[in-house]
Amino acid sequence: DLAENSFLPDIDKLSALLSEKNQSAYSTEPVWVSAGFAGNFRQRSSKKGVQLIEDASHSLGSRLKGKIGPVGDYAFYSFNDDSLITCGQGGAVWARMRKDSEAIRTVKEH
């Protein structure tokens, strides 16, 4: 499933798996090592109505084409002892759309 010239997933193979049957695609940040891959996969997934969820724990402050932050629809950050910001435990959730952020806030204690 990897591209022949890198250790990144093959974008064409991944995109072929995206369909209306998928509600979301998930990735950990090491996959986004290539900036072109991140933006390209985001475009392909959104065209098919698939939301992109990122584990962004190790990419806090990263940039893609001059913009700081995640490329997906949602991102999760861990504050465990192996993360960039440590608090012992805990984390944060980021959502691209305000309505989604508000929905997350309503269930954060449940």
JSON list of C-alpha atoms in Angstrom, two decimals:
[
{"chain": "A", "resi": 1, "resn": "ASP", "atom": "CA", "xyz": [0.00, 0.00, 0.00]},
{"chain": "A", "resi": 2, "resn": "LEU", "atom": "CA", "xyz": [3.04, 2.30, 0.00]},
{"chain": "A", "resi": 3, "resn": "ALA", "atom": "CA", "xyz": [4.13, 4.48, -2.89]},
{"chain": "A", "resi": 4, "resn": "GLU", "atom": "CA", "xyz": [7.14, 3.06, -4.72]},
{"chain": "A", "resi": 5, "resn": "ASN", "atom": "CA", "xyz": [9.30, 6.17, -4.25]},
{"chain": "A", "resi": 6, "resn": "SER", "atom": "CA", "xyz": [8.56, 6.87, -0.56]},
{"chain": "A", "resi": 7, "resn": "PHE", "atom": "CA", "xyz": [7.38, 5.34, 2.68]},
{"chain": "A", "resi": 8, "resn": "LEU", "atom": "CA", "xyz": [4.09, 7.25, 2.43]},
{"chain": "A", "resi": 9, "resn": "PRO", "atom": "CA", "xyz": [0.83, 5.50, 1.62]},
{"chain": "A", "resi": 10, "resn": "ASP", "atom": "CA", "xyz": [0.01, 5.42, -2.08]},
{"chain": "A", "resi": 11, "resn": "ILE", "atom": "CA", "xyz": [-2.42, 8.32, -2.54]},
{"chain": "A", "resi": 12, "resn": "ASP", "atom": "CA", "xyz": [-4.13, 6.66, -5.52]},
{"chain": "A", "resi": 13, "resn": "LYS", "atom": "CA", "xyz": [-4.73, 3.40, -3.64]},
{"chain": "A", "resi": 14, "resn": "LEU", "atom": "CA", "xyz": [-6.04, 5.28, -0.60]},
{"chain": "A", "resi": 15, "resn": "SER", "atom": "CA", "xyz": [-8.30, 7.47, -2.71]},
{"chain": "A", "resi": 16, "resn": "ALA", "atom": "CA", "xyz": [-9.73, 4.43, -4.47]},
{"chain": "A", "resi": 17, "resn": "LEU", "atom": "CA", "xyz": [-10.93, 3.18, -1.07]},
{"chain": "A", "resi": 18, "resn": "LEU", "atom": "CA", "xyz": [-12.87, 6.38, -0.38]},
{"chain": "A", "resi": 19, "resn": "SER", "atom": "CA", "xyz": [-16.58, 6.25, -1.17]},
{"chain": "A", "resi": 20, "resn": "GLU", "atom": "CA", "xyz": [-19.97, 7.40, 0.06]},
{"chain": "A", "resi": 21, "resn": "LYS", "atom": "CA", "xyz": [-19.96, 4.30, 2.30]},
{"chain": "A", "resi": 22, "resn": "ASN", "atom": "CA", "xyz": [-17.10, 5.83, 4.33]},
{"chain": "A", "resi": 23, "resn": "GLN", "atom": "CA", "xyz": [-18.02, 8.48, 6.84]},
{"chain": "A", "resi": 24, "resn": "SER", "atom": "CA", "xyz": [-14.45, 9.32, 7.76]},
{"chain": "A", "resi": 25, "resn": "ALA", "atom": "CA", "xyz": [-10.79, 8.56, 7.16]},
{"chain": "A", "resi": 26, "resn": "TYR", "atom": "CA", "xyz": [-8.27, 8.58, 10.02]},
{"chain": "A", "resi": 27, "resn": "SER", "atom": "CA", "xyz": [-4.56, 9.21, 10.00]},
{"chain": "A", "resi": 28, "resn": "THR", "atom": "CA", "xyz": [-1.74, 9.76, 12.43]},
{"chain": "A", "resi": 29, "resn": "GLU", "atom": "CA", "xyz": [0.51, 12.71, 11.66]},
{"chain": "A", "resi": 30, "resn": "PRO", "atom": "CA", "xyz": [3.64, 10.82, 10.53]},
{"chain": "A", "resi": 31, "resn": "VAL", "atom": "CA", "xyz": [1.64, 10.08, 7.35]},
{"chain": "A", "resi": 32, "resn": "TRP", "atom": "CA", "xyz": [1.56, 13.81, 6.61]},
{"chain": "A", "resi": 33, "resn": "VAL", "atom": "CA", "xyz": [5.35, 14.10, 6.44]},
{"chain": "A", "resi": 34, "resn": "SER", "atom": "CA", "xyz": [4.91, 15.13, 2.83]},
{"chain": "A", "resi": 35, "resn": "ALA", "atom": "CA", "xyz": [3.00, 18.41, 2.65]},
{"chain": "A", "resi": 36, "resn": "GLY", "atom": "CA", "xyz": [1.76, 17.61, -0.84]},
{"chain": "A", "resi": 37, "resn": "PHE", "atom": "CA", "xyz": [0.28, 14.34, 0.42]},
{"chain": "A", "resi": 38, "resn": "ALA", "atom": "CA", "xyz": [-1.72, 16.04, 3.16]},
{"chain": "A", "resi": 39, "resn": "GLY", "atom": "CA", "xyz": [-3.37, 18.63, 0.95]},
{"chain": "A", "resi": 40, "resn": "ASN", "atom": "CA", "xyz": [-3.96, 16.15, -1.87]},
{"chain": "A", "resi": 41, "resn": "PHE", "atom": "CA", "xyz": [-5.64, 13.59, 0.39]},
{"chain": "A", "resi": 42, "resn": "ARG", "atom": "CA", "xyz": [-7.80, 16.30, 2.00]},
{"chain": "A", "resi": 43, "resn": "GLN", "atom": "CA", "xyz": [-9.05, 17.40, -1.43]},
{"chain": "A", "resi": 44, "resn": "ARG", "atom": "CA", "xyz": [-9.79, 13.85, -2.56]},
{"chain": "A", "resi": 45, "resn": "SER", "atom": "CA", "xyz": [-11.60, 12.87, 0.64]},
{"chain": "A", "resi": 46, "resn": "SER", "atom": "CA", "xyz": [-13.77, 16.00, 0.74]},
{"chain": "A", "resi": 47, "resn": "LYS", "atom": "CA", "xyz": [-14.78, 15.50, -2.93]},
{"chain": "A", "resi": 48, "resn": "LYS", "atom": "CA", "xyz": [-16.21, 12.12, -1.91]},
{"chain": "A", "resi": 49, "resn": "GLY", "atom": "CA", "xyz": [-17.90, 13.48, 1.23]},
{"chain": "A", "resi": 50, "resn": "VAL", "atom": "CA", "xyz": [-15.47, 11.73, 3.58]},
{"chain": "A", "resi": 51, "resn": "GLN", "atom": "CA", "xyz": [-14.37, 13.62, 6.69]},
{"chain": "A", "resi": 52, "resn": "LEU", "atom": "CA", "xyz": [-10.68, 13.52, 7.53]},
{"chain": "A", "resi": 53, "resn": "ILE", "atom": "CA", "xyz": [-9.81, 12.91, 11.20]},
{"chain": "A", "resi": 54, "resn": "GLU", "atom": "CA", "xyz": [-6.20, 13.44, 12.27]},
{"chain": "A", "resi": 55, "resn": "ASP", "atom": "CA", "xyz": [-4.20, 12.32, 15.28]},
{"chain": "A", "resi": 56, "resn": "ALA", "atom": "CA", "xyz": [-2.16, 15.54, 15.43]},
{"chain": "A", "resi": 57, "resn": "SER", "atom": "CA", "xyz": [-0.38, 14.91, 18.73]},
{"chain": "A", "resi": 58, "resn": "HIS", "atom": "CA", "xyz": [3.09, 15.12, 17.24]},
{"chain": "A", "resi": 59, "resn": "SER", "atom": "CA", "xyz": [2.48, 17.91, 14.74]},
{"chain": "A", "resi": 60, "resn": "LEU", "atom": "CA", "xyz": [1.50, 20.83, 16.95]},
{"chain": "A", "resi": 61, "resn": "GLY", "atom": "CA", "xyz": [2.71, 24.01, 15.24]},
{"chain": "A", "resi": 62, "resn": "SER", "atom": "CA", "xyz": [3.42, 22.34, 11.90]},
{"chain": "A", "resi": 63, "resn": "ARG", "atom": "CA", "xyz": [2.88, 24.30, 8.67]},
{"chain": "A", "resi": 64, "resn": "LEU", "atom": "CA", "xyz": [1.43, 23.41, 5.28]},
{"chain": "A", "resi": 65, "resn": "LYS", "atom": "CA", "xyz": [1.77, 26.04, 2.55]},
{"chain": "A", "resi": 66, "resn": "GLY", "atom": "CA", "xyz": [2.32, 28.74, 5.17]},
{"chain": "A", "resi": 67, "resn": "LYS", "atom": "CA", "xyz": [-0.72, 27.81, 7.27]},
{"chain": "A", "resi": 68, "resn": "ILE", "atom": "CA", "xyz": [-0.36, 26.45, 10.78]},
{"chain": "A", "resi": 69, "resn": "GLY", "atom": "CA", "xyz": [-2.62, 23.64, 11.96]},
{"chain": "A", "resi": 70, "resn": "PRO", "atom": "CA", "xyz": [-4.37, 20.51, 10.77]},
{"chain": "A", "resi": 71, "resn": "VAL", "atom": "CA", "xyz": [-5.61, 19.98, 7.22]},
{"chain": "A", "resi": 72, "resn": "GLY", "atom": "CA", "xyz": [-8.52, 17.69, 8.13]},
{"chain": "A", "resi": 73, "resn": "ASP", "atom": "CA", "xyz": [-12.03, 18.22, 9.46]},
{"chain": "A", "resi": 74, "resn": "TYR", "atom": "CA", "xyz": [-11.08, 17.19, 13.00]},
{"chain": "A", "resi": 75, "resn": "ALA", "atom": "CA", "xyz": [-7.81, 16.85, 14.89]},
{"chain": "A", "resi": 76, "resn": "PHE", "atom": "CA", "xyz": [-7.00, 15.31, 18.25]},
{"chain": "A", "resi": 77, "resn": "TYR", "atom": "CA", "xyz": [-4.06, 16.31, 20.43]},
{"chain": "A", "resi": 78, "resn": "SER", "atom": "CA", "xyz": [-2.70, 14.25, 23.30]},
{"chain": "A", "resi": 79, "resn": "PHE", "atom": "CA", "xyz": [-0.96, 15.85, 26.27]},
{"chain": "A", "resi": 80, "resn": "ASN", "atom": "CA", "xyz": [0.59, 12.60, 27.56]},
{"chain": "A", "resi": 81, "resn": "ASP", "atom": "CA", "xyz": [4.24, 12.42, 28.50]},
{"chain": "A", "resi": 82, "resn": "ASP", "atom": "CA", "xyz": [5.41, 11.56, 24.96]},
{"chain": "A", "resi": 83, "resn": "SER", "atom": "CA", "xyz": [3.68, 14.53, 23.28]},
{"chain": "A", "resi": 84, "resn": "LEU", "atom": "CA", "xyz": [4.96, 18.00, 22.39]},
{"chain": "A", "resi": 85, "resn": "ILE", "atom": "CA", "xyz": [2.95, 19.60, 25.21]},
{"chain": "A", "resi": 86, "resn": "THR", "atom": "CA", "xyz": [2.83, 17.46, 28.32]},
{"chain": "A", "resi": 87, "resn": "CYS", "atom": "CA", "xyz": [0.46, 17.63, 31.27]},
{"chain": "A", "resi": 88, "resn": "GLY", "atom": "CA", "xyz": [0.71, 14.03, 32.39]},
{"chain": "A", "resi": 89, "resn": "GLN", "atom": "CA", "xyz": [-2.57, 13.22, 30.64]},
{"chain": "A", "resi": 90, "resn": "GLY", "atom": "CA", "xyz": [-5.48, 14.86, 28.87]},
{"chain": "A", "resi": 91, "resn": "GLY", "atom": "CA", "xyz": [-5.87, 16.27, 25.40]},
{"chain": "A", "resi": 92, "resn": "ALA", "atom": "CA", "xyz": [-7.75, 18.57, 23.06]},
{"chain": "A", "resi": 93, "resn": "VAL", "atom": "CA", "xyz": [-10.08, 18.28, 20.08]},
{"chain": "A", "resi": 94, "resn": "TRP", "atom": "CA", "xyz": [-10.13, 20.70, 17.15]},
{"chain": "A", "resi": 95, "resn": "ALA", "atom": "CA", "xyz": [-12.90, 20.97, 14.54]},
{"chain": "A", "resi": 96, "resn": "ARG", "atom": "CA", "xyz": [-12.81, 22.93, 11.29]},
{"chain": "A", "resi": 97, "resn": "MET", "atom": "CA", "xyz": [-16.49, 23.92, 11.46]},
{"chain": "A", "resi": 98, "resn": "ARG", "atom": "CA", "xyz": [-17.89, 25.98, 14.35]},
{"chain": "A", "resi": 99, "resn": "LYS", "atom": "CA", "xyz": [-21.08, 23.89, 14.52]},
{"chain": "A", "resi": 100, "resn": "ASP", "atom": "CA", "xyz": [-18.95, 20.78, 15.07]},
{"chain": "A", "resi": 101, "resn": "SER", "atom": "CA", "xyz": [-16.94, 22.50, 17.80]},
{"chain": "A", "resi": 102, "resn": "GLU", "atom": "CA", "xyz": [-20.15, 23.42, 19.58]},
{"chain": "A", "resi": 103, "resn": "ALA", "atom": "CA", "xyz": [-21.45, 19.85, 19.34]},
{"chain": "A", "resi": 104, "resn": "ILE", "atom": "CA", "xyz": [-18.18, 18.53, 20.79]},
{"chain": "A", "resi": 105, "resn": "ARG", "atom": "CA", "xyz": [-18.44, 20.95, 23.72]},
{"chain": "A", "resi": 106, "resn": "THR", "atom": "CA", "xyz": [-21.91, 19.65, 24.59]},
{"chain": "A", "resi": 107, "resn": "VAL", "atom": "CA", "xyz": [-20.63, 16.09, 25.05]},
{"chain": "A", "resi": 108, "resn": "LYS", "atom": "CA", "xyz": [-17.18, 16.74, 26.50]},
{"chain": "A", "resi": 109, "resn": "GLU", "atom": "CA", "xyz": [-18.14, 15.64, 30.00]},
{"chain": "A", "resi": 110, "resn": "HIS", "atom": "CA", "xyz": [-19.99, 12.47, 28.99]}
]
